[in-house]
Coordinates of N, CA and C in Angstrom, one line a residue:
M1 N -11.7 -15.4 67.8 CA -12.4 -15.3 66.5 C -13.9 -15.7 66.7
S2 N -14.8 -14.9 66.2 CA -16.2 -15.2 66.3 C -16.6 -16.4 65.4
D3 N -17.6 -17.2 65.8 CA -18.1 -18.2 64.9 C -18.6 -17.7 63.6
L4 N -19.0 -16.4 63.6 CA -19.6 -15.8 62.5 C -18.6 -15.8 61.3
F5 N -17.3 -15.8 61.6 CA -16.3 -15.8 60.6 C -15.5 -17.1 60.5
S6 N -16.0 -18.1 61.2 CA -15.3 -19.4 61.1 C -15.5 -20.0 59.7
I7 N -14.4 -20.6 59.2 CA -14.4 -21.1 57.8 C -14.7 -22.6 57.9
P8 N -15.7 -23.2 57.3 CA -15.9 -24.6 57.4 C -14.8 -25.4 56.7
E9 N -14.7 -26.6 57.1 CA -13.6 -27.5 56.6 C -13.6 -27.5 55.1
Q10 N -14.7 -27.7 54.5 CA -14.8 -27.8 53.0 C -14.4 -26.5 52.3
G11 N -14.6 -25.4 53.0 CA -14.3 -24.1 52.4 C -12.8 -24.0 52.1
Y12 N -11.9 -24.6 52.9 CA -10.5 -24.5 52.6 C -10.1 -25.2 51.3
V13 N -10.9 -26.3 51.0 CA -10.6 -27.0 49.7 C -10.8 -26.0 48.5
G14 N -11.9 -25.2 48.5 CA -12.1 -24.3 47.5 C -11.1 -23.1 47.5
L15 N -10.7 -22.7 48.7 CA -9.7 -21.6 48.8 C -8.4 -22.1 48.2
K16 N -8.0 -23.3 48.5 CA -6.7 -23.9 48.0 C -6.8 -23.9 46.4
L17 N -7.9 -24.3 45.9 CA -8.1 -24.4 44.4 C -8.0 -23.0 43.8
I18 N -8.6 -22.0 44.4 CA -8.6 -20.6 43.9 C -7.1 -20.1 43.9
S19 N -6.4 -20.4 45.0 CA -5.0 -20.0 45.1 C -4.2 -20.7 44.0
A20 N -4.5 -21.9 43.7 CA -3.7 -22.7 42.8 C -3.9 -22.3 41.3
L21 N -4.9 -21.6 41.0 CA -5.2 -21.1 39.6 C -4.0 -20.3 39.1
S22 N -3.6 -20.5 37.9 CA -2.6 -19.6 37.3 C -3.2 -18.2 37.2
D23 N -2.3 -17.2 37.1 CA -2.8 -15.8 36.9 C -3.8 -15.7 35.7
E24 N -3.4 -16.4 34.7 CA -4.3 -16.3 33.5 C -5.7 -16.9 33.7
R25 N -5.7 -18.0 34.4 CA -7.0 -18.7 34.6 C -7.8 -17.9 35.7
Y26 N -7.1 -17.3 36.7 CA -7.8 -16.5 37.6 C -8.4 -15.3 37.0
Q27 N -7.7 -14.6 36.1 CA -8.2 -13.4 35.4 C -9.4 -13.8 34.5
A28 N -9.3 -15.0 33.9 CA -10.5 -15.4 33.1 C -11.7 -15.6 33.9
L29 N -11.5 -16.2 35.1 CA -12.6 -16.5 36.0 C -13.2 -15.1 36.5
A30 N -12.3 -14.2 37.0 CA -12.8 -12.9 37.5 C -13.6 -12.2 36.4
E31 N -13.1 -12.2 35.2 CA -13.8 -11.5 34.1 C -15.1 -12.1 33.8
A32 N -15.2 -13.5 33.9 CA -16.5 -14.2 33.6 C -17.5 -13.8 34.7
L33 N -17.1 -13.7 35.9 CA -18.0 -13.4 37.0 C -18.5 -12.0 36.9
K34 N -17.8 -11.1 36.3 CA -18.3 -9.7 36.1 C -19.6 -9.7 35.3
G35 N -19.7 -10.6 34.3 CA -20.9 -10.7 33.5 C -21.9 -11.7 33.9
Y36 N -21.7 -12.3 35.1 CA -22.6 -13.3 35.6 C -24.0 -12.8 35.8
Q37 N -25.0 -13.4 35.2 CA -26.4 -13.0 35.3 C -27.0 -13.8 36.5
P38 N -27.6 -13.1 37.4 CA -28.1 -13.7 38.6 C -29.3 -14.6 38.3
S39 N -29.5 -15.6 39.1 CA -30.7 -16.5 39.1 C -30.8 -17.1 40.4
V40 N -32.1 -17.4 40.8 CA -32.3 -17.9 42.2 C -31.6 -19.3 42.4
F41 N -31.8 -20.2 41.5 CA -31.2 -21.5 41.6 C -30.0 -21.5 40.6
H42 N -28.8 -21.2 41.2 CA -27.7 -20.8 40.4 C -26.5 -21.8 40.4
S43 N -26.6 -22.9 41.2 CA -25.5 -23.7 41.5 C -24.9 -24.3 40.2
L44 N -25.7 -24.9 39.4 CA -25.2 -25.6 38.2 C -24.6 -24.6 37.2
A45 N -25.3 -23.5 37.0 CA -24.8 -22.5 36.0 C -23.5 -21.9 36.5
L46 N -23.4 -21.6 37.8 CA -22.2 -21.1 38.3 C -21.0 -22.0 38.2
A47 N -21.3 -23.3 38.5 CA -20.2 -24.3 38.4 C -19.7 -24.4 37.0
N48 N -20.7 -24.4 36.0 CA -20.3 -24.5 34.6 C -19.5 -23.2 34.2
L49 N -19.9 -22.1 34.7 CA -19.1 -20.8 34.4 C -17.7 -20.9 34.9
I50 N -17.5 -21.4 36.1 CA -16.2 -21.5 36.7 C -15.4 -22.5 35.9
S51 N -16.0 -23.7 35.6 CA -15.2 -24.7 34.9 C -14.8 -24.2 33.5
D52 N -15.7 -23.6 32.8 CA -15.4 -23.2 31.4 C -14.4 -22.0 31.4
S53 N -14.5 -21.0 32.3 CA -13.7 -19.9 32.2 C -12.3 -20.2 32.8
A54 N -12.2 -20.9 33.9 CA -10.9 -21.2 34.5 C -10.3 -22.5 33.9
Q55 N -11.0 -23.2 33.0 CA -10.5 -24.4 32.4 C -10.1 -25.4 33.4
I56 N -11.0 -25.8 34.3 CA -10.7 -26.8 35.3 C -11.8 -27.8 35.3
E57 N -11.5 -29.0 36.0 CA -12.5 -30.0 36.0 C -13.7 -29.6 36.7
F58 N -14.9 -30.2 36.4 CA -16.2 -29.8 36.9 C -16.2 -30.0 38.5
N59 N -15.6 -31.1 38.9 CA -15.6 -31.3 40.4 C -14.8 -30.3 41.1
Q60 N -13.8 -29.8 40.6 CA -13.0 -28.7 41.2 C -13.8 -27.4 41.1
A61 N -14.5 -27.2 40.0 CA -15.3 -26.0 39.9 C -16.4 -26.0 40.9
K62 N -17.0 -27.1 41.2 CA -18.0 -27.2 42.3 C -17.5 -26.8 43.6
E63 N -16.2 -27.2 43.9 CA -15.6 -26.8 45.2 C -15.4 -25.3 45.3
I64 N -15.0 -24.7 44.2 CA -14.8 -23.3 44.2 C -16.2 -22.6 44.3
R65 N -17.2 -23.1 43.6 CA -18.5 -22.6 43.7 C -19.0 -22.5 45.1
E66 N -18.9 -23.6 45.8 CA -19.3 -23.7 47.2 C -18.6 -22.7 48.1
T67 N -17.3 -22.5 47.8 CA -16.6 -21.6 48.6 C -16.9 -20.1 48.4
I68 N -17.0 -19.7 47.1 CA -17.3 -18.3 46.8 C -18.7 -18.0 47.0
G69 N -19.6 -19.0 46.8 CA -21.0 -18.8 47.1 C -21.3 -18.6 48.6
G70 N -20.7 -19.5 49.4 CA -20.9 -19.3 50.8 C -20.3 -18.1 51.4
L71 N -19.1 -17.7 50.9 CA -18.4 -16.5 51.3 C -19.2 -15.3 50.9
A72 N -19.7 -15.3 49.7 CA -20.5 -14.2 49.2 C -21.7 -13.9 50.0
L73 N -22.4 -15.0 50.4 CA -23.6 -14.9 51.2 C -23.2 -14.2 52.6
V74 N -22.1 -14.7 53.2 CA -21.7 -14.1 54.5 C -21.3 -12.7 54.3
Y75 N -20.5 -12.4 53.2 CA -20.1 -11.0 53.0 C -21.2 -10.0 52.8
W76 N -22.2 -10.4 51.9 CA -23.2 -9.4 51.6 C -24.3 -9.3 52.8
K77 N -24.3 -10.3 53.7 CA -25.2 -10.2 54.8 C -24.6 -9.4 56.0
I78 N -23.3 -9.5 56.2 CA -22.7 -8.9 57.4 C -21.7 -7.8 57.1
S79 N -21.2 -7.7 55.9 CA -20.2 -6.6 55.6 C -20.8 -5.2 55.9
P80 N -22.1 -4.9 55.7 CA -22.5 -3.6 56.1 C -22.4 -3.3 57.6
K81 N -22.3 -4.4 58.4 CA -22.1 -4.2 59.9 C -20.7 -4.3 60.3
V82 N -19.8 -4.8 59.4 CA -18.4 -5.0 59.8 C -17.5 -4.3 58.7
D83 N -17.0 -3.1 59.1 CA -16.2 -2.3 58.2 C -14.9 -3.0 57.7
D84 N -14.4 -3.8 58.6 CA -13.1 -4.5 58.3 C -13.3 -6.0 58.0
F85 N -14.3 -6.3 57.2 CA -14.7 -7.7 57.0 C -13.4 -8.5 56.5
W86 N -12.8 -8.0 55.4 CA -11.7 -8.7 54.9 C -10.5 -8.8 55.8
D87 N -10.2 -7.8 56.6 CA -9.2 -7.9 57.6 C -9.4 -9.0 58.6
V88 N -10.7 -9.1 59.0 CA -11.1 -10.1 60.0 C -11.0 -11.5 59.4
F89 N -11.5 -11.6 58.1 CA -11.5 -12.9 57.4 C -10.0 -13.4 57.2
F90 N -9.1 -12.5 56.8 CA -7.8 -13.0 56.6 C -7.0 -13.2 57.9
E91 N -7.5 -12.6 59.0 CA -6.9 -13.0 60.3 C -7.2 -14.4 60.6
E92 N -8.4 -14.9 60.2 CA -8.8 -16.3 60.4 C -8.0 -17.2 59.5
I93 N -7.7 -16.7 58.3 CA -6.8 -17.5 57.4 C -5.4 -17.7 58.0
A94 N -4.9 -16.6 58.6 CA -3.6 -16.6 59.2 C -3.6 -17.5 60.4
L95 N -4.7 -17.6 61.2 CA -4.7 -18.4 62.4 C -4.9 -19.9 62.0
T96 N -5.7 -20.2 61.0 CA -6.1 -21.6 60.8 C -5.7 -22.2 59.4
G97 N -5.2 -21.3 58.5 CA -4.9 -21.8 57.2 C -3.9 -22.9 57.1
K98 N -2.8 -22.7 57.8 CA -1.7 -23.7 57.6 C -2.1 -25.1 58.0
Q99 N -3.0 -25.3 59.0 CA -3.4 -26.6 59.4 C -4.4 -27.2 58.4
H100 N -4.8 -26.4 57.4 CA -5.7 -26.8 56.4 C -5.0 -26.8 55.0
G101 N -3.7 -26.7 55.0 CA -2.9 -26.8 53.8 C -2.7 -25.5 53.0
L102 N -3.0 -24.3 53.7 CA -2.7 -23.0 53.0 C -1.4 -22.4 53.6
D103 N -0.5 -22.1 52.8 CA 0.8 -21.5 53.3 C 0.7 -20.0 53.1
D104 N 1.8 -19.3 53.4 CA 1.8 -17.9 53.4 C 1.6 -17.3 52.0
E105 N 2.1 -18.0 51.0 CA 1.9 -17.6 49.6 C 0.4 -17.8 49.2
D106 N -0.2 -18.8 49.6 CA -1.6 -19.0 49.4 C -2.4 -17.8 50.0
S107 N -2.1 -17.5 51.2 CA -2.8 -16.4 51.9 C -2.6 -15.1 51.2
E108 N -1.4 -14.8 50.7 CA -1.2 -13.6 50.0 C -1.9 -13.5 48.7
R109 N -1.9 -14.7 47.9 CA -2.7 -14.7 46.7 C -4.2 -14.5 46.9
L110 N -4.7 -15.1 47.9 CA -6.1 -15.0 48.2 C -6.5 -13.6 48.6
Q111 N -5.6 -12.9 49.2 CA -6.0 -11.5 49.6 C -6.1 -10.7 48.3
G112 N -5.4 -11.0 47.3 CA -5.5 -10.3 46.0 C -6.6 -10.8 45.1
R113 N -7.1 -12.0 45.4 CA -8.1 -12.6 44.5 C -9.5 -12.6 45.0
L114 N -9.7 -13.0 46.3 CA -11.1 -13.2 46.8 C -12.0 -12.0 46.7
P115 N -11.6 -10.8 47.2 CA -12.5 -9.7 47.1 C -13.0 -9.4 45.7
A116 N -12.2 -9.6 44.7 CA -12.6 -9.4 43.3 C -13.6 -10.4 42.8
L117 N -13.5 -11.6 43.4 CA -14.5 -12.7 43.0 C -15.8 -12.6 43.7
I118 N -15.8 -12.1 45.0 CA -16.9 -12.1 45.8 C -17.8 -10.9 45.7
E119 N -17.3 -9.7 45.3 CA -18.0 -8.5 45.5 C -18.8 -8.1 44.2
H120 N -19.1 -9.1 43.4 CA -20.0 -8.8 42.2 C -21.4 -8.9 42.6
E121 N -22.2 -8.0 42.1 CA -23.7 -8.0 42.5 C -24.4 -9.1 41.9
G122 N -24.0 -9.6 40.7 CA -24.7 -10.7 40.1 C -24.6 -12.0 41.0
L123 N -23.5 -12.3 41.5 CA -23.3 -13.4 42.4 C -24.0 -13.1 43.7
A124 N -23.9 -11.9 44.2 CA -24.6 -11.6 45.5 C -26.2 -11.8 45.4
L125 N -26.7 -11.3 44.3 CA -28.2 -11.5 44.1 C -28.6 -12.9 44.0
S126 N -27.7 -13.8 43.4 CA -28.0 -15.2 43.3 C -28.0 -15.9 44.6
V127 N -27.0 -15.7 45.4 CA -26.8 -16.4 46.7 C -27.8 -15.9 47.7
V128 N -28.1 -14.6 47.7 CA -29.0 -14.0 48.7 C -30.5 -14.4 48.3
S129 N -30.8 -14.4 47.0 CA -32.1 -14.9 46.6 C -32.3 -16.3 46.9
A130 N -31.3 -17.2 46.7 CA -31.4 -18.6 47.0 C -31.6 -18.8 48.5
S131 N -30.9 -18.0 49.3 CA -31.1 -18.1 50.8 C -32.5 -17.7 51.2
T132 N -33.0 -16.6 50.5 CA -34.4 -16.2 50.8 C -35.4 -17.3 50.4
M133 N -35.2 -17.9 49.3 CA -36.2 -19.0 48.9 C -36.1 -20.2 49.9
S134 N -34.9 -20.5 50.3 CA -34.7 -21.6 51.2 C -35.3 -21.4 52.6
D135 N -35.6 -20.1 52.9 CA -36.2 -19.8 54.2 C -37.7 -20.0 54.2
L136 N -38.3 -20.2 52.9 CA -39.7 -20.4 52.8 C -40.1 -21.8 53.5
P137 N -41.3 -21.8 54.1 CA -41.6 -23.1 54.8 C -42.1 -24.1 53.7
N138 N -41.6 -25.4 54.0 CA -42.0 -26.5 53.1 C -41.9 -26.2 51.6
S139 N -40.7 -26.0 51.2 CA -40.4 -25.7 49.8 C -40.7 -26.9 48.9
F140 N -41.4 -26.7 47.8 CA -41.7 -27.8 46.9 C -40.4 -28.4 46.4
S141 N -40.5 -29.8 46.3 CA -39.3 -30.5 45.8 C -39.7 -31.3 44.5
Q142 N -40.7 -32.1 44.6 CA -41.1 -32.9 43.4 C -42.5 -33.4 43.6
V143 N -43.1 -33.9 42.5 CA -44.5 -34.4 42.5 C -44.5 -35.7 41.7
D144 N -45.3 -36.6 42.2 CA -45.6 -37.9 41.4 C -47.1 -38.1 41.5
S145 N -47.6 -38.9 40.5 CA -49.0 -39.2 40.5 C -49.3 -40.5 39.8
F146 N -50.4 -41.1 40.1 CA -50.9 -42.2 39.4 C -52.4 -42.3 39.4
V147 N -53.0 -43.0 38.4 CA -54.4 -43.1 38.3 C -54.8 -44.6 38.5
D148 N -55.8 -44.8 39.2 CA -56.2 -46.2 39.5 C -57.7 -46.4 39.5
L149 N -58.1 -47.7 39.5 CA -59.5 -48.1 39.6 C -59.7 -48.8 41.0
R150 N -60.8 -48.5 41.6 CA -61.1 -49.2 42.8 C -62.5 -49.9 42.6
P151 N -62.6 -51.2 42.8 CA -63.9 -51.9 42.7 C -64.8 -51.5 43.8
V152 N -66.1 -51.6 43.5 CA -67.2 -51.3 44.4 C -67.9 -52.6 44.7
F153 N -68.1 -53.0 46.0 CA -68.8 -54.2 46.4 C -70.0 -53.8 47.3
F154 N -71.1 -54.6 47.2 CA -72.1 -54.4 48.2 C -71.6 -55.1 49.5
P155 N -72.1 -54.7 50.6 CA -71.8 -55.4 51.9 C -72.1 -56.9 51.8
E156 N -71.2 -57.7 52.3 CA -71.4 -59.1 52.4 C -71.4 -59.8 51.0
S157 N -70.8 -59.1 50.0 CA -70.8 -59.7 48.7 C -69.4 -59.6 48.1
D158 N -69.1 -60.6 47.3 CA -67.8 -60.6 46.7 C -67.9 -60.3 45.2
E159 N -69.1 -59.9 44.7 CA -69.4 -59.6 43.3 C -69.1 -58.1 43.1
V160 N -68.2 -57.8 42.1 CA -67.9 -56.5 41.7 C -69.1 -55.8 41.0
K161 N -69.6 -54.7 41.6 CA -70.8 -54.0 41.0 C -70.4 -52.9 40.2
G162 N -69.2 -52.4 40.3 CA -68.7 -51.3 39.5 C -67.3 -50.9 39.9
F163 N -66.9 -49.8 39.3 CA -65.6 -49.2 39.6 C -65.6 -47.7 39.8
V164 N -64.8 -47.2 40.6 CA -64.5 -45.8 40.6 C -63.1 -45.5 40.2
V165 N -62.9 -44.4 39.5 CA -61.5 -44.0 39.1 C -61.1 -42.8 39.9
F166 N -59.8 -42.9 40.4 CA -59.3 -41.8 41.2 C -57.8 -41.7 40.9
S167 N -57.2 -40.6 41.4 CA -55.8 -40.4 41.3 C -55.2 -40.1 42.6
S168 N -54.0 -40.4 42.8 CA -53.2 -40.1 44.0 C -52.1 -39.1 43.6
L169 N -52.0 -38.1 44.3 CA -51.0 -37.0 44.0 C -50.0 -37.0 45.2
K170 N -48.8 -37.3 45.0 CA -47.7 -37.3 46.0 C -46.9 -36.1 45.9
L171 N -46.9 -35.2 46.9 CA -46.1 -34.0 46.9 C -45.0 -34.2 47.9
T172 N -43.8 -33.8 47.5 CA -42.6 -33.9 48.3 C -42.1 -32.5 48.6
S173 N -42.0 -32.1 49.8 CA -41.5 -30.8 50.2 C -40.3 -30.9 51.1
F174 N -39.6 -29.8 51.3 CA -38.4 -29.7 52.2 C -38.6 -28.7 53.2
D175 N -38.5 -29.0 54.5 CA -38.8 -28.1 55.5 C -37.5 -27.4 56.1
G176 N -36.4 -27.6 55.4 CA -35.1 -27.1 55.9 C -34.2 -28.1 56.5
T177 N -34.8 -29.2 56.9 CA -34.0 -30.3 57.6 C -34.2 -31.6 56.9
E178 N -35.5 -31.9 56.4 CA -35.8 -33.2 55.9 C -36.9 -33.0 54.8
Y179 N -36.9 -34.1 54.0 CA -38.0 -34.1 52.9 C -39.2 -34.8 53.5
I180 N -40.4 -34.2 53.2 CA -41.7 -34.7 53.7 C -42.6 -35.0 52.6
D181 N -43.2 -36.2 52.6 CA -44.1 -36.7 51.6 C -45.5 -36.5 52.1
K182 N -46.4 -36.0 51.2 CA -47.8 -35.9 51.5 C -48.6 -36.4 50.3
T183 N -49.4 -37.4 50.5 CA -50.2 -38.0 49.4 C -51.7 -37.7 49.6
I184 N -52.3 -37.1 48.5 CA -53.8 -36.9 48.6 C -54.5 -37.6 47.5
S185 N -55.7 -37.9 47.7 CA -56.5 -38.6 46.6 C -57.4 -37.6 46.0
L186 N -57.5 -37.7 44.6 CA -58.3 -36.7 43.8 C -59.2 -37.5 42.8
D187 N -60.4 -37.0 42.7 CA -61.2 -37.5 41.6 C -61.1 -36.5 40.4
E188 N -61.8 -36.7 39.4 CA -61.7 -35.9 38.2 C -62.1 -34.4 38.4
I189 N -63.1 -34.3 39.2 CA -63.6 -32.9 39.6 C -62.5 -32.2 40.4
D190 N -61.9 -32.9 41.3 CA -60.8 -32.4 42.2 C -59.7 -31.9 41.3
V191 N -59.3 -32.7 40.3 CA -58.2 -32.4 39.4 C -58.6 -31.1 38.6
D192 N -59.8 -31.0 38.1 CA -60.2 -29.8 37.4 C -60.1 -28.6 38.3
T193 N -60.5 -28.7 39.6 CA -60.4 -27.6 40.5 C -59.0 -27.2 40.8
L194 N -58.1 -28.2 40.9 CA -56.7 -27.9 41.1 C -56.1 -27.2 39.9
I195 N -56.5 -27.6 38.7 CA -55.9 -27.0 37.5 C -56.3 -25.5 37.4
V196 N -57.6 -25.3 37.7 CA -58.1 -23.9 37.7 C -57.3 -23.0 38.7
E197 N -57.1 -23.6 39.9 CA -56.4 -22.8 40.9 C -54.9 -22.5 40.5
L198 N -54.3 -23.5 39.9 CA -52.9 -23.4 39.4 C -52.8 -22.4 38.3
E199 N -53.8 -22.3 37.4 CA -53.9 -21.3 36.4 C -54.0 -19.9 36.9
N200 N -54.8 -19.9 38.0 CA -55.0 -18.6 38.7 C -53.7 -18.1 39.3
I201 N -52.9 -19.0 39.8 CA -51.6 -18.6 40.4 C -50.7 -18.1 39.3
K202 N -50.7 -18.8 38.1 CA -49.8 -18.4 37.0 C -50.2 -17.0 36.5
S203 N -51.5 -16.7 36.5 CA -52.0 -15.4 36.1 C -51.6 -14.3 37.1
R204 N -51.6 -14.7 38.4 CA -51.1 -13.7 39.4 C -49.6 -13.5 39.2
F205 N -48.9 -14.5 39.0 CA -47.4 -14.4 38.7 C -47.2 -13.4 37.6
A206 N -47.9 -13.6 36.5 CA -47.8 -12.7 35.3 C -48.1 -11.3 35.6
S207 N -49.2 -11.1 36.4 CA -49.6 -9.7 36.8 C -48.5 -9.0 37.6
I208 N -47.9 -9.8 38.6 CA -46.9 -9.2 39.4 C -45.7 -8.9 38.6
K209 N -45.3 -9.8 37.7 CA -44.1 -9.6 36.9 C -44.3 -8.3 36.0
S210 N -45.5 -8.1 35.6 CA -45.8 -6.9 34.8 C -45.6 -5.6 35.6
V211 N -46.0 -5.7 36.8 CA -45.7 -4.5 37.7 C -44.3 -4.3 37.9
I212 N -43.5 -5.4 38.2 CA -42.1 -5.3 38.5 C -41.3 -4.7 37.3
R213 N -41.8 -5.1 36.1 CA -41.1 -4.6 34.9 C -41.2 -3.1 34.8
Q214 N -42.2 -2.5 35.4 CA -42.3 -1.0 35.4 C -41.5 -0.3 36.4
L215 N -40.9 -1.1 37.3 CA -40.0 -0.6 38.4 C -38.6 -0.7 38.0
D216 N -37.7 0.1 38.6 CA -36.3 0.1 38.4 C -35.6 -0.9 39.3
T217 N -36.2 -2.1 39.4 CA -35.7 -3.2 40.2 C -35.8 -4.5 39.5
P218 N -34.7 -5.2 39.4 CA -34.7 -6.5 38.6 C -35.5 -7.6 39.2
L219 N -36.1 -8.4 38.4 CA -36.7 -9.6 38.8 C -35.7 -10.8 38.7
I220 N -35.3 -11.4 39.8 CA -34.3 -12.5 39.7 C -35.0 -13.7 39.1
P221 N -34.5 -14.2 38.0 CA -35.2 -15.3 37.3 C -35.0 -16.7 38.0
I222 N -35.9 -17.6 37.8 CA -35.8 -18.9 38.3 C -35.7 -19.9 37.1
S223 N -34.6 -20.6 37.0 CA -34.3 -21.4 35.9 C -34.9 -22.8 36.0
E224 N -35.3 -23.4 34.9 CA -35.7 -24.8 34.9 C -34.6 -25.7 35.4
A225 N -33.3 -25.3 35.2 CA -32.2 -26.1 35.6 C -32.1 -26.4 37.1
R226 N -33.0 -25.7 37.9 CA -32.9 -25.9 39.3 C -33.2 -27.4 39.7
R227 N -33.9 -28.1 38.8 CA -34.2 -29.5 39.1 C -33.0 -30.4 39.0
D228 N -32.0 -29.8 38.3 CA -30.7 -30.6 38.2 C -29.7 -30.4 39.3
E229 N -30.1 -29.5 40.2 CA -29.1 -29.1 41.3 C -29.2 -30.1 42.5

C-alpha cells in the first residue's frame, strides 16, 4: 500500500463514528452536506453542520469533520489520476481496519456511506481552497499594537526635554511549521501611510471581485469565523 493512501491514526476515530451513525442520522448528514456552501475557512461551520444534522456531540462532530475533510482533500487531488480510488482505499481498510477497531460490518457500512459524503463539490471547494491558502508564505495570524511615549534627553543630562509618541505593531504569521512574530515601530505619519495602503488593497479586492462576478466561476468566501478556528 502506498503512503499516499495511508490512513492516519486519528482518521480511524472519525471512520468509526461515521459507521456508528444510525441510518436516519447518516441520511440527515448526507442530505445536509448536499447543500453545504463552500468557504475557505470552513472548519467551525462544517463541525456545526455535522453536529446539528447528525444530532451528535460537537467533539464527535469535529472528529468526523477531520476525517471527511482530510479524505475529501486526498480524493479531489488524486482521484483524477487513480480510477479505482475507492477500491484502493477500502483495501487499506481491509488490511488495517481491525487493528483500529473497525470490523467487517463497519467496513461494509463505510463503503456505502463515505463516497456519498466525500464527493460533494461544496466540501471539495472548501478543503482545496483552504489547502491553497495554507500554501501561501507567512500567512497572517493576528496583530497587536500599543502606543507609548518616549522621553527625550540631551546628552549627559537627566532632565526630560520633551516626549515623542510612537506605536509598536506586532504582526504574527504562520510559515507552515511555526508562528513568527515581527514587531515594527510606527509614528503617526507611518500609520497614515499604512492606512492608505490598506485601503488601496481593499479597493483592489473590490475591483477583482467585480470582475469575478461577471464570470461563470464562484468566488469562495472567507468568513470572519476563521478567527475562531
